[in-house]
XYZ file of N, CA and C in Angstrom:
465
model
N 72.253 27.671 23.493
C 73.083 27.034 24.510
C 72.738 27.593 25.876
N 72.505 26.740 26.834
C 72.135 27.216 28.153
C 73.379 27.184 29.050
N 73.508 28.201 29.827
C 74.665 28.277 30.697
C 74.159 28.042 32.117
N 74.895 27.247 32.884
C 74.524 27.104 34.283
C 75.661 26.811 35.161
N 75.714 27.585 36.263
C 76.652 27.257 37.325
C 75.911 26.187 38.147
N 74.747 25.863 37.776
C 73.960 24.774 38.346
C 72.543 25.228 38.596
N 71.980 26.083 37.738
C 70.630 26.492 37.996
C 69.711 25.524 37.270
N 69.754 24.264 37.760
C 68.865 23.253 37.208
C 67.452 23.712 37.453
N 66.562 23.330 36.558
C 65.177 23.758 36.661
C 64.489 23.141 37.885
N 65.140 22.179 38.499
C 64.543 21.518 39.613
C 64.780 22.249 40.921
N 63.827 22.118 41.784
C 64.020 22.708 43.152
C 65.017 21.790 43.907
N 65.574 22.363 44.957
C 66.479 21.668 45.842
C 65.894 20.347 46.299
N 64.611 20.390 46.795
C 63.962 19.207 47.327
C 63.792 18.133 46.260
N 63.362 18.585 45.046
C 63.162 17.649 43.973
C 64.434 16.935 43.568
N 65.541 17.684 43.646
C 66.813 17.110 43.267
C 67.264 16.091 44.314
N 67.072 16.409 45.589
C 67.403 15.471 46.662
C 66.588 14.191 46.442
N 65.296 14.373 46.148
C 64.390 13.231 45.938
C 64.825 12.374 44.747
N 65.220 13.035 43.673
C 65.738 12.345 42.477
C 66.899 11.402 42.850
N 67.852 11.996 43.580
C 69.061 11.209 43.944
C 68.679 10.052 44.835
N 67.792 10.286 45.805
C 67.334 9.242 46.721
C 66.557 8.168 45.940
N 65.734 8.549 44.968
C 64.996 7.597 44.146
C 65.967 6.668 43.414
N 67.026 7.235 42.857
C 68.012 6.428 42.160
C 68.685 5.437 43.072
N 69.048 5.920 44.292
C 69.622 5.034 45.318
C 68.690 3.850 45.601
N 67.405 4.175 45.794
C 66.403 3.182 46.142
C 66.278 2.138 45.012
N 66.219 2.660 43.778
C 66.089 1.772 42.587
C 67.270 0.802 42.522
N 68.432 1.188 43.024
C 69.589 0.333 43.020
C 69.753 -0.475 44.324
N 68.674 -0.502 45.077
C 68.664 -1.334 46.290
C 69.410 -0.786 47.487
N 69.694 0.485 47.488
C 70.421 1.031 48.662
C 69.417 1.340 49.776
N 69.865 1.049 51.029
C 69.098 1.525 52.148
C 69.299 3.011 52.256
N 68.220 3.783 52.528
C 68.426 5.222 52.602
C 68.748 5.565 54.064
N 70.026 5.773 54.327
C 70.465 6.138 55.675
C 70.555 7.658 55.753
N 70.705 8.149 56.989
C 70.829 9.593 57.191
C 72.057 10.103 56.400
N 73.141 9.323 56.439
C 74.370 9.722 55.754
C 74.141 9.857 54.243
N 73.384 8.940 53.679
C 73.127 8.984 52.249
C 72.227 10.127 51.897
N 71.253 10.418 52.774
C 70.381 11.612 52.578
C 71.262 12.870 52.569
N 72.183 12.953 53.503
C 73.071 14.088 53.617
C 73.878 14.235 52.335
N 74.338 13.145 51.764
C 75.109 13.143 50.531
C 74.261 13.753 49.398
N 73.016 13.341 49.307
C 72.072 13.863 48.301
C 71.920 15.373 48.465
N 71.779 15.796 49.735
C 71.593 17.225 50.029
C 72.793 18.087 49.636
N 73.997 17.549 49.916
C 75.216 18.228 49.572
C 75.243 18.564 48.076
N 74.833 17.572 47.229
C 74.877 17.794 45.803
C 73.732 18.679 45.316
N 72.589 18.579 45.950
C 71.455 19.399 45.573
C 71.758 20.894 45.837
N 72.503 21.132 46.899
C 72.871 22.524 47.282
C 74.028 23.069 46.516
N 74.869 22.148 45.962
C 76.131 22.566 45.369
C 75.955 23.445 44.151
N 76.831 24.446 44.060
C 76.833 25.320 42.908
C 78.035 24.936 42.095
N 77.886 24.032 41.124
C 79.034 23.622 40.354
C 79.511 22.241 40.816
N 80.826 22.071 40.722
C 81.429 20.747 40.954
C 82.009 20.589 42.317
N 82.026 19.360 42.830
C 82.586 19.069 44.137
C 83.626 17.996 43.973
N 84.790 18.167 44.564
C 85.802 17.136 44.558
C 85.419 16.161 45.698
N 85.955 14.937 45.667
C 85.696 13.994 46.751
C 86.076 14.625 48.089
N 87.135 15.418 48.127
C 87.578 16.069 49.380
C 86.516 17.098 49.821
N 85.944 17.877 48.887
C 84.919 18.839 49.243
C 83.756 18.123 49.938
N 83.338 16.988 49.329
C 82.188 16.228 49.848
C 82.528 15.678 51.238
N 83.738 15.131 51.351
C 84.214 14.565 52.599
C 84.213 15.636 53.705
N 84.739 16.814 53.367
C 84.769 17.923 54.370
C 83.403 18.282 54.821
N 82.401 18.301 53.916
C 81.023 18.605 54.338
C 80.399 17.490 55.132
N 80.730 16.247 54.767
C 80.143 15.104 55.498
C 80.675 15.023 56.910
N 81.963 15.317 57.113
C 82.568 15.171 58.465
C 82.054 16.202 59.473
N 81.431 17.264 58.985
C 80.846 18.228 59.893
C 79.774 17.515 60.743
N 78.913 16.718 60.074
C 77.850 16.040 60.772
C 78.243 14.650 61.185
N 79.100 14.005 60.393
C 79.486 12.625 60.699
C 80.999 12.538 60.845
N 81.536 12.967 61.995
C 82.996 13.021 62.151
C 83.714 11.679 61.910
N 82.998 10.556 62.069
C 83.647 9.278 61.932
C 83.678 8.696 60.527
N 83.021 9.373 59.599
C 82.963 8.859 58.231
C 84.350 8.871 57.598
N 84.674 7.774 56.872
C 86.008 7.745 56.277
C 86.022 8.329 54.862
N 87.127 8.844 54.465
C 87.241 9.408 53.084
C 86.965 8.303 52.080
N 87.456 7.099 52.398
C 87.276 5.969 51.529
C 85.794 5.650 51.249
N 84.991 5.688 52.304
C 83.554 5.436 52.194
C 82.884 6.524 51.322
N 83.250 7.786 51.577
C 82.672 8.875 50.790
C 83.044 8.701 49.331
N 84.284 8.454 49.066
C 84.779 8.257 47.686
C 84.073 7.093 46.981
N 83.937 5.962 47.698
C 83.274 4.804 47.132
C 81.825 5.095 46.800
N 81.147 5.816 47.682
C 79.755 6.198 47.416
C 79.624 7.131 46.214
N 80.566 8.042 46.061
C 80.526 8.956 44.927
C 80.703 8.149 43.622
N 81.615 7.209 43.576
C 81.826 6.393 42.420
C 80.588 5.601 42.051
N 79.977 4.956 43.083
C 78.779 4.178 42.883
C 77.610 5.069 42.398
N 77.474 6.244 42.995
C 76.419 7.134 42.582
C 76.594 7.611 41.147
N 77.828 7.761 40.718
C 78.034 8.174 39.325
C 77.744 6.985 38.379
N 78.056 5.764 38.818
C 77.745 4.609 37.977
C 76.225 4.460 37.868
N 75.486 4.780 38.911
C 74.028 4.688 38.884
C 73.387 5.809 38.057
N 74.165 6.842 37.773
C 73.617 7.983 37.060
C 73.062 9.099 37.905
N 73.257 9.019 39.236
C 72.792 10.067 40.117
C 73.718 11.253 40.050
N 75.020 10.970 39.846
C 76.014 12.038 39.757
C 76.716 11.942 38.423
N 77.205 13.040 37.927
C 78.039 13.042 36.749
C 79.455 13.297 37.234
N 80.442 12.596 36.647
C 81.822 12.871 37.065
C 82.599 13.471 35.920
N 83.449 14.383 36.270
C 84.257 15.108 35.295
C 85.682 15.055 35.735
N 86.587 15.081 34.785
C 88.009 15.068 35.161
C 88.620 16.384 34.731
N 89.141 17.114 35.756
C 89.800 18.397 35.478
C 91.290 18.174 35.518
N 91.999 18.711 34.535
C 93.466 18.473 34.421
C 94.148 18.798 35.719
N 93.824 19.937 36.333
C 94.532 20.339 37.553
C 93.794 19.914 38.837
N 92.464 19.826 38.754
C 91.728 19.541 39.987
C 91.348 18.091 40.163
N 91.708 17.237 39.202
C 91.349 15.825 39.312
C 89.854 15.595 39.112
N 89.373 14.518 39.728
C 87.998 14.095 39.564
C 87.046 14.945 40.393
N 85.972 15.403 39.772
C 84.953 16.141 40.465
C 83.574 15.630 40.081
N 82.613 15.854 40.981
C 81.268 15.329 40.769
C 80.221 16.445 40.884
N 79.078 16.226 40.271
C 77.923 17.055 40.562
C 76.661 16.252 40.252
N 75.548 16.807 40.708
C 74.267 16.084 40.474
C 74.021 16.006 38.980
N 73.484 14.875 38.538
C 73.160 14.708 37.088
C 71.981 15.565 36.703
N 72.002 16.050 35.475
C 70.830 16.695 34.895
C 70.028 15.533 34.284
N 69.019 15.078 34.922
C 68.302 13.895 34.445
C 67.234 14.241 33.423
N 66.942 15.525 33.236
C 65.834 15.917 32.360
C 66.002 15.482 30.897
N 67.172 15.700 30.366
C 67.375 15.290 28.937
C 68.831 15.089 28.660
N 69.067 14.526 27.483
C 70.435 14.218 27.063
C 71.107 15.432 26.536
N 72.237 15.794 27.124
C 73.030 16.878 26.560
C 74.478 16.702 26.930
N 75.322 17.563 26.398
C 76.740 17.507 26.601
C 77.250 18.790 27.150
N 78.499 18.798 27.586
C 79.023 19.951 28.320
C 80.288 20.550 27.729
N 80.273 21.899 27.772
C 81.526 22.621 27.523
C 81.950 23.121 28.920
N 83.161 22.872 29.302
C 83.575 23.211 30.659
C 84.769 24.168 30.604
N 84.673 25.263 31.326
C 85.742 26.233 31.366
C 86.773 25.677 32.382
N 88.033 25.523 31.928
C 89.077 24.981 32.822
C 89.515 26.019 33.838
N 89.156 27.247 33.592
C 89.563 28.318 34.498
C 88.573 28.519 35.667
N 87.286 28.790 35.317
C 86.308 29.079 36.392
C 85.322 27.944 36.593
N 85.393 26.857 35.785
C 84.552 25.703 35.906
C 83.108 25.958 35.553
N 82.839 27.098 34.926
C 81.470 27.375 34.462
C 81.201 26.323 33.382
N 79.951 25.880 33.326
C 79.564 24.849 32.361
C 78.492 25.354 31.408
N 78.693 25.097 30.176
C 77.672 25.373 29.138
C 77.174 24.018 28.645
N 75.862 23.854 28.573
C 75.416 22.582 28.006
C 75.048 22.817 26.572
N 75.223 21.802 25.766
C 74.756 21.915 24.371
C 74.020 20.646 24.001
N 72.927 20.834 23.276
C 72.048 19.689 22.981
C 72.445 18.954 21.717
N 73.247 19.585 20.864
C 73.719 18.951 19.670
C 74.556 17.766 20.074
N 74.294 16.580 19.531
C 75.006 15.386 19.939
C 75.931 14.909 18.819
N 77.229 14.975 19.039
C 78.183 14.530 18.044
C 78.012 13.041 17.705
N 77.464 12.280 18.623
C 77.286 10.831 18.372
C 76.181 10.552 17.342
N 75.395 11.564 17.022
C 74.321 11.315 16.033
C 74.853 11.333 14.595
N 76.081 11.795 14.455
C 76.736 11.746 13.109
C 77.128 10.275 12.864
N 77.415 9.967 11.599
C 77.876 8.575 11.382
C 79.361 8.524 11.793
N 79.600 7.802 12.860
C 80.963 7.709 13.393
C 81.611 6.427 12.834
N 82.845 6.548 12.442
C 83.560 5.376 11.944
C 84.405 4.874 13.106
N 83.777 4.013 13.894
C 84.462 3.461 15.093
C 85.088 2.131 14.788
N 86.225 1.820 15.416
C 86.886 0.557 15.169
C 86.074 -0.621 15.760
N 86.226 -1.808 15.163
C 85.587 -3.016 15.709
C 84.106 -2.920 15.575
N 83.421 -4.024 15.843
C 81.947 -3.954 15.790
C 81.486 -3.678 17.228
N 81.552 -2.427 17.553
C 81.317 -1.975 18.918
C 79.860 -1.548 19.060
N 79.171 -2.122 20.062
C 77.776 -1.734 20.278
C 77.772 -0.694 21.394
N 77.428 0.535 21.066
C 77.466 1.635 22.060
C 76.229 1.578 22.905
N 76.431 1.563 24.241
C 75.291 1.550 25.164
C 75.022 2.954 25.689
N 76.045 3.704 25.822
C 75.918 5.023 26.450
C 77.199 5.788 26.110
N 77.129 7.146 26.235
C 78.305 7.919 26.006
C 78.192 9.240 26.711
N 79.337 9.885 26.901
C 79.431 11.226 27.435
C 80.339 12.021 26.613
N 80.130 13.290 26.603
C 80.963 14.111 25.734
C 81.256 15.404 26.471
N 82.529 15.677 26.749
C 82.924 16.876 27.417
C 83.968 17.605 26.606
N 83.802 18.880 26.505
C 84.764 19.720 25.808
C 85.330 20.714 26.815
N 86.638 20.727 26.942
C 87.278 21.634 27.902
C 87.877 22.826 27.189
N 87.727 24.003 27.745
C 88.245 25.194 27.113
C 88.242 26.362 28.090
N 88.244 27.570 27.572
C 88.209 28.772 28.397
C 87.007 29.604 27.949
N 86.117 29.946 28.889
C 84.918 30.663 28.541
C 85.245 32.117 28.136
N 84.236 32.761 27.559
C 84.412 34.080 27.053
C 84.854 35.084 28.153
N 84.171 34.978 29.328
C 84.530 35.894 30.426
C 86.005 35.766 30.827
N 86.450 34.505 30.959
C 87.859 34.285 31.365
C 88.818 34.755 30.285
N 88.434 34.580 28.994
C 89.290 35.096 27.910
C 89.386 36.622 27.993
N 88.270 37.257 28.255
C 88.261 38.749 28.339
C 89.124 39.240 29.472
N 89.073 38.528 30.631
C 89.886 38.938 31.763
C 91.352 38.812 31.456
N 91.711 37.755 30.767
C 93.124 37.522 30.381
C 93.593 38.620 29.391
N 92.687 38.941 28.472
C 93.058 39.974 27.483
C 93.284 41.293 28.160
N 92.514 41.605 29.235
C 92.599 42.905 29.895
C 93.922 42.994 30.729
N 94.285 41.906 31.382
C 95.415 42.012 32.293
C 96.751 42.042 31.577
């Protein structure tokens, strides 16, 4: 199991390029604002809430609306450029997708550290209702990582 606060094997530039390539494939014009969006995620260590992204965008683009930022994040996650996660207390957060291979995530609800695991539960024979044709899936497991458990035990 590989652990990463976001040490993707890709360089910062390669990750920015990946996100821009996905935008281009979906017919987006690559504006300065969209480049900036890609850079924010390539630099990010972990997850960003829409507010985090908005706060970083307004430094350079004071007129950008929260609504526009949020809409772009949703679209980027639909395109597969970003992965979105839902945290019980922190709401929706995003981060750059790991495009290299298919894997799933264990997420610590305390420190947001993420462990990826390659074992795919969907490869088992699942007894799903209806004659459902699965196109895609995501699998997230939320819990408390070992470090956070140790800290709690100590205090």
